[in-house]
C-alpha cells in the first residue's frame, strides 16, 4: 500500500503545522547569518536569553553525553524517548531506568537522585505524559548541581502548556550550572522537517556544544521559517486551544471503544493494553498506523488531521 493511503497516527506531531509562506529567494543564496532575528525571537517565545539554536533537539541529545566524563550514572525514564538512552549508552555511560507512570513516580525518582550523576527527563514524558512540577525539578537540580551533576529536561511537548516550562520559572535569565533544557519546533509547530531546536544552558556549556556543532548548524531557510513561527503569537494561542480540544476528543473516542488512556499530552494519548500487538495489527490491516510499546505493553495514538481521518479512526476502532 502506498504511504499516502495510510492514516499515520504513530507520531505526536501537530497535524496542522505552522502555515509557512514561501521563503524569499535570497535566503537560499546566502550562508546563514547569526543576526537574522532567530535568537531574539526564540528568547521572546521561550522567555530565556541563553539559547543555542540546533538542527533539532536531536543534535544536543547525541552530543551532550560526550561532554560528561565516561561511566557517569545516568537516570532516564522508562518508557520514554529511546534516543536519550541510546546516546548515553553509546558514550560509555551507565543508564538506569526510572519509573515514568503514576503518582508515586516522582518520589521514586527522587529516592534515586543521590546515586545519579545525570538525570534526563522528557517533561511531559513521551509516551506516558508524566509531568514533573517546576518546583520539584528545581529542587532536584539543586541536589545534582551541588555535586557537579546535571539535570537535562527535554521539553519537546511543552508548547501546549508553556506555564509548566522550566524556562518560565525565572524568565529572561540564563540557566544555572548543571541545568539544561531542550526545546523543539517539531511537535507543536509541526515543523519536524525543518530540524530546528534549542538548548538552554549556562554559557560555558552552550559554548562547548557550539564548538562541537561547528558553523552553520542551521540552514538559512530553517532559521527564516523558525523565526516566523516563533513570532506568530496569534497562531500559537489558537493552536493551543485547538490541540487541547482535539486531545480531549481523542481521549473520549478511545474510551468509547474500550481503550482507556492513562496519560499523554494535547498531541497524543497513551494507554496500556495486554493485547497491544493484536490491536496494532488489527488497525494496520485497515491502514491505520499507531505506535506500540512492549514494556509495558501499550499503545500511543496521535491526532487525526481532519474529519475524514477522525471518521476513519472511529471505523477502525469499531472493527476491533
PDB file of C-alpha atoms in Angstrom:
ATOM      1  CA  UNK A   1       0.000   0.000   0.000  1.00  0.00           C
ATOM      2  CA  UNK A   2       1.310   3.443  -0.919  1.00  0.00           C
ATOM      3  CA  UNK A   3       2.372   5.672   2.019  1.00  0.00           C
ATOM      4  CA  UNK A   4      -0.289   8.282   1.230  1.00  0.00           C
ATOM      5  CA  UNK A   5      -3.012   5.664   1.739  1.00  0.00           C
ATOM      6  CA  UNK A   6      -2.083   5.174   5.384  1.00  0.00           C
ATOM      7  CA  UNK A   7      -3.560   7.105   8.296  1.00  0.00           C
ATOM      8  CA  UNK A   8      -0.381   7.661  10.262  1.00  0.00           C
ATOM      9  CA  UNK A   9      -1.163   8.289  13.934  1.00  0.00           C
ATOM     10  CA  UNK A  10       2.190   6.939  15.141  1.00  0.00           C
ATOM     11  CA  UNK A  11       3.742  10.343  15.831  1.00  0.00           C
ATOM     12  CA  UNK A  12       2.938  13.129  18.277  1.00  0.00           C
ATOM     13  CA  UNK A  13       3.217  15.877  15.668  1.00  0.00           C
ATOM     14  CA  UNK A  14       0.593  18.579  15.185  1.00  0.00           C
ATOM     15  CA  UNK A  15      -1.285  17.572  12.001  1.00  0.00           C
ATOM     16  CA  UNK A  16      -1.969  21.270  11.313  1.00  0.00           C
ATOM     17  CA  UNK A  17       1.545  22.664  11.362  1.00  0.00           C
ATOM     18  CA  UNK A  18       2.521  26.290  11.073  1.00  0.00           C
ATOM     19  CA  UNK A  19       1.469  27.633   7.620  1.00  0.00           C
ATOM     20  CA  UNK A  20       4.762  28.913   6.290  1.00  0.00           C
ATOM     21  CA  UNK A  21       4.874  31.276   3.312  1.00  0.00           C
ATOM     22  CA  UNK A  22       7.486  30.774   0.622  1.00  0.00           C
ATOM     23  CA  UNK A  23      10.937  31.965   1.780  1.00  0.00           C
ATOM     24  CA  UNK A  24      12.426  34.829  -0.221  1.00  0.00           C
ATOM     25  CA  UNK A  25      14.979  33.797  -2.827  1.00  0.00           C
ATOM     26  CA  UNK A  26      17.923  35.451  -1.080  1.00  0.00           C
ATOM     27  CA  UNK A  27      17.508  33.167   1.955  1.00  0.00           C
ATOM     28  CA  UNK A  28      18.646  30.294  -0.255  1.00  0.00           C
ATOM     29  CA  UNK A  29      21.560  32.225  -1.741  1.00  0.00           C
ATOM     30  CA  UNK A  30      23.377  33.321   1.450  1.00  0.00           C
ATOM     31  CA  UNK A  31      25.104  31.486   4.248  1.00  0.00           C
ATOM     32  CA  UNK A  32      23.082  31.571   7.478  1.00  0.00           C
ATOM     33  CA  UNK A  33      23.579  34.781   9.452  1.00  0.00           C
ATOM     34  CA  UNK A  34      23.550  34.864  13.286  1.00  0.00           C
ATOM     35  CA  UNK A  35      21.941  38.321  13.384  1.00  0.00           C
ATOM     36  CA  UNK A  36      18.852  37.379  11.338  1.00  0.00           C
ATOM     37  CA  UNK A  37      16.499  37.649  14.330  1.00  0.00           C
ATOM     38  CA  UNK A  38      16.117  33.967  15.213  1.00  0.00           C
ATOM     39  CA  UNK A  39      17.809  34.150  18.618  1.00  0.00           C
ATOM     40  CA  UNK A  40      15.811  37.253  19.572  1.00  0.00           C
ATOM     41  CA  UNK A  41      12.527  35.622  18.510  1.00  0.00           C
ATOM     42  CA  UNK A  42      13.378  32.483  20.464  1.00  0.00           C
ATOM     43  CA  UNK A  43      14.281  34.499  23.567  1.00  0.00           C
ATOM     44  CA  UNK A  44      10.894  36.225  23.464  1.00  0.00           C
ATOM     45  CA  UNK A  45       8.980  32.990  22.867  1.00  0.00           C
ATOM     46  CA  UNK A  46      10.733  30.863  25.481  1.00  0.00           C
ATOM     47  CA  UNK A  47      11.424  33.662  27.966  1.00  0.00           C
ATOM     48  CA  UNK A  48      15.103  32.738  28.149  1.00  0.00           C
ATOM     49  CA  UNK A  49      18.058  34.625  26.720  1.00  0.00           C
ATOM     50  CA  UNK A  50      20.616  31.802  26.857  1.00  0.00           C
ATOM     51  CA  UNK A  51      19.611  29.695  23.856  1.00  0.00           C
ATOM     52  CA  UNK A  52      21.739  27.796  21.362  1.00  0.00           C
ATOM     53  CA  UNK A  53      19.983  27.026  18.028  1.00  0.00           C
ATOM     54  CA  UNK A  54      20.315  23.400  16.954  1.00  0.00           C
ATOM     55  CA  UNK A  55      19.447  21.225  13.977  1.00  0.00           C
ATOM     56  CA  UNK A  56      16.621  19.789  16.065  1.00  0.00           C
ATOM     57  CA  UNK A  57      16.999  18.853  19.722  1.00  0.00           C
ATOM     58  CA  UNK A  58      18.358  15.524  18.453  1.00  0.00           C
ATOM     59  CA  UNK A  59      21.703  17.251  17.838  1.00  0.00           C
ATOM     60  CA  UNK A  60      22.032  18.005  21.547  1.00  0.00           C
ATOM     61  CA  UNK A  61      20.726  14.571  22.552  1.00  0.00           C
ATOM     62  CA  UNK A  62      23.572  12.962  20.592  1.00  0.00           C
ATOM     63  CA  UNK A  63      26.366  15.311  21.692  1.00  0.00           C
ATOM     64  CA  UNK A  64      25.640  16.147  25.342  1.00  0.00           C
ATOM     65  CA  UNK A  65      26.739  12.697  26.623  1.00  0.00           C
ATOM     66  CA  UNK A  66      30.149  13.370  25.096  1.00  0.00           C
ATOM     67  CA  UNK A  67      30.595  16.407  27.347  1.00  0.00           C
ATOM     68  CA  UNK A  68      30.484  14.290  30.525  1.00  0.00           C
ATOM     69  CA  UNK A  69      33.303  12.023  31.737  1.00  0.00           C
ATOM     70  CA  UNK A  70      32.658   8.415  30.757  1.00  0.00           C
ATOM     71  CA  UNK A  71      30.882   5.980  33.080  1.00  0.00           C
ATOM     72  CA  UNK A  72      28.556   8.582  34.589  1.00  0.00           C
ATOM     73  CA  UNK A  73      25.476   7.179  36.307  1.00  0.00           C
ATOM     74  CA  UNK A  74      22.508   8.408  34.262  1.00  0.00           C
ATOM     75  CA  UNK A  75      18.859   8.055  35.222  1.00  0.00           C
ATOM     76  CA  UNK A  76      16.244   8.073  32.441  1.00  0.00           C
ATOM     77  CA  UNK A  77      12.513   7.498  32.402  1.00  0.00           C
ATOM     78  CA  UNK A  78      11.237   4.191  31.033  1.00  0.00           C
ATOM     79  CA  UNK A  79       9.363   4.099  28.797  1.00  0.00           C
ATOM     80  CA  UNK A  80      10.434   7.356  27.184  1.00  0.00           C
ATOM     81  CA  UNK A  81      12.042   8.716  24.023  1.00  0.00           C
ATOM     82  CA  UNK A  82      14.581   6.000  23.230  1.00  0.00           C
ATOM     83  CA  UNK A  83      17.228   8.265  21.681  1.00  0.00           C
ATOM     84  CA  UNK A  84      18.237   9.635  25.086  1.00  0.00           C
ATOM     85  CA  UNK A  85      19.174   6.226  26.495  1.00  0.00           C
ATOM     86  CA  UNK A  86      20.871   5.181  23.264  1.00  0.00           C
ATOM     87  CA  UNK A  87      23.076   8.291  23.157  1.00  0.00           C
ATOM     88  CA  UNK A  88      24.193   7.987  26.771  1.00  0.00           C
ATOM     89  CA  UNK A  89      24.967   4.283  26.409  1.00  0.00           C
ATOM     90  CA  UNK A  90      26.929   4.844  23.197  1.00  0.00           C
ATOM     91  CA  UNK A  91      29.094   7.400  25.025  1.00  0.00           C
ATOM     92  CA  UNK A  92      30.026   4.821  27.666  1.00  0.00           C
ATOM     93  CA  UNK A  93      27.697   5.860  30.488  1.00  0.00           C
ATOM     94  CA  UNK A  94      25.696   3.618  32.824  1.00  0.00           C
ATOM     95  CA  UNK A  95      21.970   4.046  32.267  1.00  0.00           C
ATOM     96  CA  UNK A  96      19.363   3.279  34.926  1.00  0.00           C
ATOM     97  CA  UNK A  97      15.632   3.065  34.161  1.00  0.00           C
ATOM     98  CA  UNK A  98      13.313   5.165  36.329  1.00  0.00           C
ATOM     99  CA  UNK A  99       9.502   4.960  36.629  1.00  0.00           C
ATOM    100  CA  UNK A 100       7.534   7.102  34.182  1.00  0.00           C
ATOM    101  CA  UNK A 101       3.934   6.493  35.259  1.00  0.00           C
ATOM    102  CA  UNK A 102       1.805   7.014  38.335  1.00  0.00           C
ATOM    103  CA  UNK A 103       1.571   9.461  41.200  1.00  0.00           C
ATOM    104  CA  UNK A 104       4.420   7.696  43.016  1.00  0.00           C
ATOM    105  CA  UNK A 105       6.882   8.121  40.135  1.00  0.00           C
ATOM    106  CA  UNK A 106       8.371  11.500  41.246  1.00  0.00           C
ATOM    107  CA  UNK A 107       9.043  10.171  44.759  1.00  0.00           C
ATOM    108  CA  UNK A 108      10.706   7.060  43.328  1.00  0.00           C
ATOM    109  CA  UNK A 109      12.864   9.206  41.043  1.00  0.00           C
ATOM    110  CA  UNK A 110      13.863  11.484  43.923  1.00  0.00           C
ATOM    111  CA  UNK A 111      14.905   8.492  46.003  1.00  0.00           C
ATOM    112  CA  UNK A 112      17.434   7.551  43.320  1.00  0.00           C
ATOM    113  CA  UNK A 113      18.969  11.019  42.923  1.00  0.00           C
ATOM    114  CA  UNK A 114      21.859  10.503  45.385  1.00  0.00           C
ATOM    115  CA  UNK A 115      23.129   7.639  43.200  1.00  0.00           C
ATOM    116  CA  UNK A 116      22.980   9.619  39.932  1.00  0.00           C
ATOM    117  CA  UNK A 117      25.373  11.974  38.163  1.00  0.00           C
ATOM    118  CA  UNK A 118      22.846  12.941  35.484  1.00  0.00           C
ATOM    119  CA  UNK A 119      19.059  12.844  35.425  1.00  0.00           C
ATOM    120  CA  UNK A 120      17.404  13.039  31.997  1.00  0.00           C
ATOM    121  CA  UNK A 121      13.656  13.665  31.816  1.00  0.00           C
ATOM    122  CA  UNK A 122      11.240  14.202  28.956  1.00  0.00           C
ATOM    123  CA  UNK A 123       8.697  16.545  30.552  1.00  0.00           C
ATOM    124  CA  UNK A 124       5.862  15.913  29.869  1.00  0.00           C
ATOM    125  CA  UNK A 125       7.044  12.418  29.138  1.00  0.00           C
ATOM    126  CA  UNK A 126       6.589  10.691  25.815  1.00  0.00           C
ATOM    127  CA  UNK A 127       4.601   8.419  25.869  1.00  0.00           C
ATOM    128  CA  UNK A 128       3.205   8.294  29.427  1.00  0.00           C
ATOM    129  CA  UNK A 129       2.541  12.022  29.806  1.00  0.00           C
ATOM    130  CA  UNK A 130       4.144  12.153  33.267  1.00  0.00           C
ATOM    131  CA  UNK A 131       4.728  15.800  34.179  1.00  0.00           C
ATOM    132  CA  UNK A 132       7.067  16.837  36.983  1.00  0.00           C
ATOM    133  CA  UNK A 133       6.426  20.250  38.520  1.00  0.00           C
ATOM    134  CA  UNK A 134       8.859  23.115  38.154  1.00  0.00           C
ATOM    135  CA  UNK A 135       9.314  23.269  41.930  1.00  0.00           C
ATOM    136  CA  UNK A 136      10.285  19.595  42.075  1.00  0.00           C
ATOM    137  CA  UNK A 137      12.656  19.909  39.124  1.00  0.00           C
ATOM    138  CA  UNK A 138      14.418  22.910  40.650  1.00  0.00           C
ATOM    139  CA  UNK A 139      14.857  21.011  43.914  1.00  0.00           C
ATOM    140  CA  UNK A 140      16.316  18.049  42.049  1.00  0.00           C
ATOM    141  CA  UNK A 141      18.609  20.369  40.115  1.00  0.00           C
ATOM    142  CA  UNK A 142      19.980  21.897  43.311  1.00  0.00           C
ATOM    143  CA  UNK A 143      20.824  18.452  44.665  1.00  0.00           C
ATOM    144  CA  UNK A 144      22.527  17.329  41.469  1.00  0.00           C
ATOM    145  CA  UNK A 145      24.395  20.596  40.841  1.00  0.00           C
ATOM    146  CA  UNK A 146      25.792  20.623  44.388  1.00  0.00           C
ATOM    147  CA  UNK A 147      27.962  17.645  43.401  1.00  0.00           C
ATOM    148  CA  UNK A 148      28.619  18.594  39.787  1.00  0.00           C
ATOM    149  CA  UNK A 149      25.654  16.727  38.327  1.00  0.00           C
ATOM    150  CA  UNK A 150      23.268  17.639  35.522  1.00  0.00           C
ATOM    151  CA  UNK A 151      19.518  17.798  35.181  1.00  0.00           C
ATOM    152  CA  UNK A 152      18.593  17.517  31.475  1.00  0.00           C
ATOM    153  CA  UNK A 153      14.930  18.263  30.717  1.00  0.00           C
ATOM    154  CA  UNK A 154      13.581  17.631  27.218  1.00  0.00           C
ATOM    155  CA  UNK A 155      10.502  19.847  26.800  1.00  0.00           C
ATOM    156  CA  UNK A 156       9.617  18.743  23.257  1.00  0.00           C
ATOM    157  CA  UNK A 157       5.903  18.563  24.172  1.00  0.00           C
ATOM    158  CA  UNK A 158       5.734  21.593  26.479  1.00  0.00           C
ATOM    159  CA  UNK A 159       4.459  24.174  23.972  1.00  0.00           C
ATOM    160  CA  UNK A 160       0.793  23.419  24.643  1.00  0.00           C
ATOM    161  CA  UNK A 161       1.305  24.268  28.339  1.00  0.00           C
ATOM    162  CA  UNK A 162       4.202  26.772  28.471  1.00  0.00           C
ATOM    163  CA  UNK A 163       3.443  27.876  32.033  1.00  0.00           C
ATOM    164  CA  UNK A 164       4.814  24.493  33.189  1.00  0.00           C
ATOM    165  CA  UNK A 165       8.182  25.039  31.478  1.00  0.00           C
ATOM    166  CA  UNK A 166      11.382  25.398  33.461  1.00  0.00           C
ATOM    167  CA  UNK A 167      12.156  28.367  31.224  1.00  0.00           C
ATOM    168  CA  UNK A 168       9.152  30.177  32.710  1.00  0.00           C
ATOM    169  CA  UNK A 169      10.465  29.824  36.270  1.00  0.00           C
ATOM    170  CA  UNK A 170      12.883  32.752  36.009  1.00  0.00           C
ATOM    171  CA  UNK A 171      12.235  34.379  32.610  1.00  0.00           C
ATOM    172  CA  UNK A 172      14.865  36.459  30.908  1.00  0.00           C
ATOM    173  CA  UNK A 173      17.860  34.915  32.655  1.00  0.00           C
ATOM    174  CA  UNK A 174      20.497  32.303  31.892  1.00  0.00           C
ATOM    175  CA  UNK A 175      20.047  28.895  33.497  1.00  0.00           C
ATOM    176  CA  UNK A 176      22.307  27.950  36.375  1.00  0.00           C
ATOM    177  CA  UNK A 177      25.170  25.432  36.133  1.00  0.00           C
ATOM    178  CA  UNK A 178      24.027  21.879  35.613  1.00  0.00           C
ATOM    179  CA  UNK A 179      20.544  22.735  34.332  1.00  0.00           C
ATOM    180  CA  UNK A 180      19.880  22.024  30.642  1.00  0.00           C
ATOM    181  CA  UNK A 181      16.561  22.384  28.809  1.00  0.00           C
ATOM    182  CA  UNK A 182      15.852  21.177  25.258  1.00  0.00           C
ATOM    183  CA  UNK A 183      13.097  22.639  23.070  1.00  0.00           C
ATOM    184  CA  UNK A 184      11.943  21.753  19.566  1.00  0.00           C
ATOM    185  CA  UNK A 185       9.750  23.168  16.808  1.00  0.00           C
ATOM    186  CA  UNK A 186       8.928  19.695  15.541  1.00  0.00           C
ATOM    187  CA  UNK A 187       5.867  18.782  17.600  1.00  0.00           C
ATOM    188  CA  UNK A 188       3.650  21.796  18.414  1.00  0.00           C
ATOM    189  CA  UNK A 189       4.646  23.783  15.320  1.00  0.00           C
ATOM    190  CA  UNK A 190       4.544  20.684  13.102  1.00  0.00           C
ATOM    191  CA  UNK A 191       7.912  21.613  11.569  1.00  0.00           C
ATOM    192  CA  UNK A 192       9.823  18.375  12.127  1.00  0.00           C
ATOM    193  CA  UNK A 193      11.323  18.544   8.650  1.00  0.00           C
ATOM    194  CA  UNK A 194      12.877  21.951   9.298  1.00  0.00           C
ATOM    195  CA  UNK A 195      15.073  20.382  12.009  1.00  0.00           C
ATOM    196  CA  UNK A 196      15.053  23.306  14.452  1.00  0.00           C
ATOM    197  CA  UNK A 197      15.595  23.084  18.199  1.00  0.00           C
ATOM    198  CA  UNK A 198      17.258  24.949  21.040  1.00  0.00           C
ATOM    199  CA  UNK A 199      19.379  24.237  24.083  1.00  0.00           C
ATOM    200  CA  UNK A 200      19.036  26.471  27.126  1.00  0.00           C
ATOM    201  CA  UNK A 201      22.024  26.127  29.448  1.00  0.00           C
ATOM    202  CA  UNK A 202      24.824  28.041  31.148  1.00  0.00           C
ATOM    203  CA  UNK A 203      27.131  29.966  28.752  1.00  0.00           C
ATOM    204  CA  UNK A 204      30.139  27.666  29.153  1.00  0.00           C
ATOM    205  CA  UNK A 205      28.150  24.563  28.268  1.00  0.00           C
ATOM    206  CA  UNK A 206      26.484  26.257  25.307  1.00  0.00           C
ATOM    207  CA  UNK A 207      29.895  27.291  24.044  1.00  0.00           C
ATOM    208  CA  UNK A 208      31.266  23.761  24.400  1.00  0.00           C
ATOM    209  CA  UNK A 209      28.357  22.315  22.442  1.00  0.00           C
ATOM    210  CA  UNK A 210      28.535  25.054  19.798  1.00  0.00           C
ATOM    211  CA  UNK A 211      32.191  24.221  19.220  1.00  0.00           C
ATOM    212  CA  UNK A 212      31.307  20.593  18.545  1.00  0.00           C
ATOM    213  CA  UNK A 213      28.471  21.586  16.221  1.00  0.00           C
ATOM    214  CA  UNK A 214      30.665  23.868  14.128  1.00  0.00           C
ATOM    215  CA  UNK A 215      29.459  26.783  11.988  1.00  0.00           C
ATOM    216  CA  UNK A 216      26.058  26.972  10.294  1.00  0.00           C
ATOM    217  CA  UNK A 217      24.347  24.334  12.430  1.00  0.00           C
ATOM    218  CA  UNK A 218      21.022  25.519  10.992  1.00  0.00           C
ATOM    219  CA  UNK A 219      20.305  26.274   7.347  1.00  0.00           C
ATOM    220  CA  UNK A 220      19.224  29.765   6.338  1.00  0.00           C
ATOM    221  CA  UNK A 221      15.715  28.661   5.263  1.00  0.00           C
ATOM    222  CA  UNK A 222      15.242  26.763   8.546  1.00  0.00           C
ATOM    223  CA  UNK A 223      16.244  29.860  10.528  1.00  0.00           C
ATOM    224  CA  UNK A 224      13.876  32.012   8.461  1.00  0.00           C
ATOM    225  CA  UNK A 225      10.980  29.585   8.980  1.00  0.00           C
ATOM    226  CA  UNK A 226      11.591  29.210  12.709  1.00  0.00           C
ATOM    227  CA  UNK A 227      11.727  32.962  13.269  1.00  0.00           C
ATOM    228  CA  UNK A 228       8.313  33.477  11.702  1.00  0.00           C
ATOM    229  CA  UNK A 229       6.717  30.597  13.592  1.00  0.00           C
ATOM    230  CA  UNK A 230       8.106  31.781  16.933  1.00  0.00           C
ATOM    231  CA  UNK A 231       6.861  35.330  16.364  1.00  0.00           C
ATOM    232  CA  UNK A 232       3.267  34.444  15.419  1.00  0.00           C
ATOM    233  CA  UNK A 233       1.550  34.710  18.813  1.00  0.00           C
ATOM    234  CA  UNK A 234      -1.987  34.688  17.400  1.00  0.00           C
ATOM    235  CA  UNK A 235      -1.400  31.350  15.650  1.00  0.00           C
ATOM    236  CA  UNK A 236       0.206  29.916  18.792  1.00  0.00           C
ATOM    237  CA  UNK A 237      -2.712  30.816  21.055  1.00  0.00           C
ATOM    238  CA  UNK A 238      -5.330  29.491  18.649  1.00  0.00           C
ATOM    239  CA  UNK A 239      -3.339  26.315  18.088  1.00  0.00           C
ATOM    240  CA  UNK A 240      -3.071  25.629  21.819  1.00  0.00           C
ATOM    241  CA  UNK A 241      -6.829  25.843  22.125  1.00  0.00           C
ATOM    242  CA  UNK A 242      -7.392  23.664  19.059  1.00  0.00           C
ATOM    243  CA  UNK A 243      -4.950  20.977  20.197  1.00  0.00           C
ATOM    244  CA  UNK A 244      -6.365  20.868  23.725  1.00  0.00           C
ATOM    245  CA  UNK A 245      -9.846  20.274  22.303  1.00  0.00           C
ATOM    246  CA  UNK A 246      -8.575  17.659  19.849  1.00  0.00           C
ATOM    247  CA  UNK A 247      -6.690  15.807  22.592  1.00  0.00           C
ATOM    248  CA  UNK A 248      -9.830  15.626  24.722  1.00  0.00           C
ATOM    249  CA  UNK A 249     -11.803  14.392  21.707  1.00  0.00           C
ATOM    250  CA  UNK A 250      -9.246  11.662  21.054  1.00  0.00           C
ATOM    251  CA  UNK A 251      -9.345  10.507  24.671  1.00  0.00           C
ATOM    252  CA  UNK A 252     -13.134  10.267  24.600  1.00  0.00           C
ATOM    253  CA  UNK A 253     -13.127   8.391  21.270  1.00  0.00           C
ATOM    254  CA  UNK A 254     -10.610   5.830  22.514  1.00  0.00           C
ATOM    255  CA  UNK A 255     -12.505   5.354  25.785  1.00  0.00           C
ATOM    256  CA  UNK A 256     -15.744   4.762  23.897  1.00  0.00           C
ATOM    257  CA  UNK A 257     -14.168   1.797  22.100  1.00  0.00           C
ATOM    258  CA  UNK A 258     -12.534   0.228  25.129  1.00  0.00           C
ATOM    259  CA  UNK A 259      -9.086   1.829  25.067  1.00  0.00           C
ATOM    260  CA  UNK A 260      -8.691   3.603  28.386  1.00  0.00           C
ATOM    261  CA  UNK A 261      -5.818   6.065  28.193  1.00  0.00           C
ATOM    262  CA  UNK A 262      -3.691   6.657  31.286  1.00  0.00           C
ATOM    263  CA  UNK A 263      -1.597   9.555  30.081  1.00  0.00           C
ATOM    264  CA  UNK A 264      -0.490  11.736  27.225  1.00  0.00           C
ATOM    265  CA  UNK A 265      -0.493  15.359  26.124  1.00  0.00           C
ATOM    266  CA  UNK A 266      -2.658  17.500  23.864  1.00  0.00           C
ATOM    267  CA  UNK A 267      -0.816  15.896  20.933  1.00  0.00           C
ATOM    268  CA  UNK A 268      -1.216  12.202  21.801  1.00  0.00           C
ATOM    269  CA  UNK A 269      -2.850   9.717  24.152  1.00  0.00           C
ATOM    270  CA  UNK A 270      -1.265   6.600  25.651  1.00  0.00           C
ATOM    271  CA  UNK A 271      -2.616   3.565  27.487  1.00  0.00           C
ATOM    272  CA  UNK A 272      -1.594   0.069  28.498  1.00  0.00           C
ATOM    273  CA  UNK A 273      -3.178  -2.913  26.722  1.00  0.00           C
ATOM    274  CA  UNK A 274      -2.195  -6.536  27.257  1.00  0.00           C
ATOM    275  CA  UNK A 275      -3.226  -7.154  23.631  1.00  0.00           C
ATOM    276  CA  UNK A 276      -1.310  -4.147  22.245  1.00  0.00           C
ATOM    277  CA  UNK A 277       0.285  -6.247  19.477  1.00  0.00           C
ATOM    278  CA  UNK A 278      -3.100  -7.566  18.330  1.00  0.00           C
ATOM    279  CA  UNK A 279      -4.698  -4.097  18.393  1.00  0.00           C
ATOM    280  CA  UNK A 280      -1.832  -2.556  16.436  1.00  0.00           C
ATOM    281  CA  UNK A 281      -2.003  -5.373  13.866  1.00  0.00           C
ATOM    282  CA  UNK A 282      -5.784  -5.082  13.517  1.00  0.00           C
ATOM    283  CA  UNK A 283      -5.558  -1.342  12.885  1.00  0.00           C
ATOM    284  CA  UNK A 284      -2.637  -1.822  10.486  1.00  0.00           C
ATOM    285  CA  UNK A 285      -4.775  -4.164   8.394  1.00  0.00           C
ATOM    286  CA  UNK A 286      -7.037  -1.148   7.939  1.00  0.00           C
ATOM    287  CA  UNK A 287      -4.012   1.036   7.037  1.00  0.00           C
ATOM    288  CA  UNK A 288      -4.094   2.871  10.389  1.00  0.00           C
ATOM    289  CA  UNK A 289      -0.661   3.129  11.980  1.00  0.00           C
ATOM    290  CA  UNK A 290      -0.254   3.602  15.746  1.00  0.00           C
ATOM    291  CA  UNK A 291       2.816   3.307  17.963  1.00  0.00           C
ATOM    292  CA  UNK A 292       3.253   0.206  20.127  1.00  0.00           C
ATOM    293  CA  UNK A 293       5.438  -0.131  23.216  1.00  0.00           C
ATOM    294  CA  UNK A 294       6.462  -3.512  24.637  1.00  0.00           C
ATOM    295  CA  UNK A 295       7.395  -2.659  28.233  1.00  0.00           C
ATOM    296  CA  UNK A 296       4.747  -2.151  29.374  1.00  0.00           C
ATOM    297  CA  UNK A 297       2.511  -3.395  26.568  1.00  0.00           C
ATOM    298  CA  UNK A 298       0.807  -0.189  25.461  1.00  0.00           C
ATOM    299  CA  UNK A 299      -0.284   1.971  22.546  1.00  0.00           C
ATOM    300  CA  UNK A 300       0.099   5.640  21.625  1.00  0.00           C
ATOM    301  CA  UNK A 301      -2.350   7.417  19.334  1.00  0.00           C
ATOM    302  CA  UNK A 302      -1.605  10.737  17.637  1.00  0.00           C
ATOM    303  CA  UNK A 303      -4.220  13.208  16.408  1.00  0.00           C
ATOM    304  CA  UNK A 304      -6.183  12.772  13.161  1.00  0.00           C
ATOM    305  CA  UNK A 305      -5.883  15.774  10.868  1.00  0.00           C
ATOM    306  CA  UNK A 306      -9.434  16.259   9.559  1.00  0.00           C
ATOM    307  CA  UNK A 307     -12.983  14.946   9.905  1.00  0.00           C
ATOM    308  CA  UNK A 308     -12.430  12.228   7.325  1.00  0.00           C
ATOM    309  CA  UNK A 309      -9.484  10.926   9.359  1.00  0.00           C
ATOM    310  CA  UNK A 310     -11.457  11.082  12.606  1.00  0.00           C
ATOM    311  CA  UNK A 311     -14.207   9.036  10.957  1.00  0.00           C
ATOM    312  CA  UNK A 312     -11.675   6.544   9.614  1.00  0.00           C
ATOM    313  CA  UNK A 313     -10.136   6.068  13.061  1.00  0.00           C
ATOM    314  CA  UNK A 314     -13.579   5.528  14.587  1.00  0.00           C
ATOM    315  CA  UNK A 315     -14.398   2.925  11.964  1.00  0.00           C
ATOM    316  CA  UNK A 316     -11.088   1.192  12.682  1.00  0.00           C
ATOM    317  CA  UNK A 317     -11.729   1.122  16.417  1.00  0.00           C
ATOM    318  CA  UNK A 318     -15.272  -0.120  15.890  1.00  0.00           C
ATOM    319  CA  UNK A 319     -13.923  -3.072  13.898  1.00  0.00           C
ATOM    320  CA  UNK A 320     -11.578  -4.242  16.672  1.00  0.00           C
TER     321      UNK A 320
END
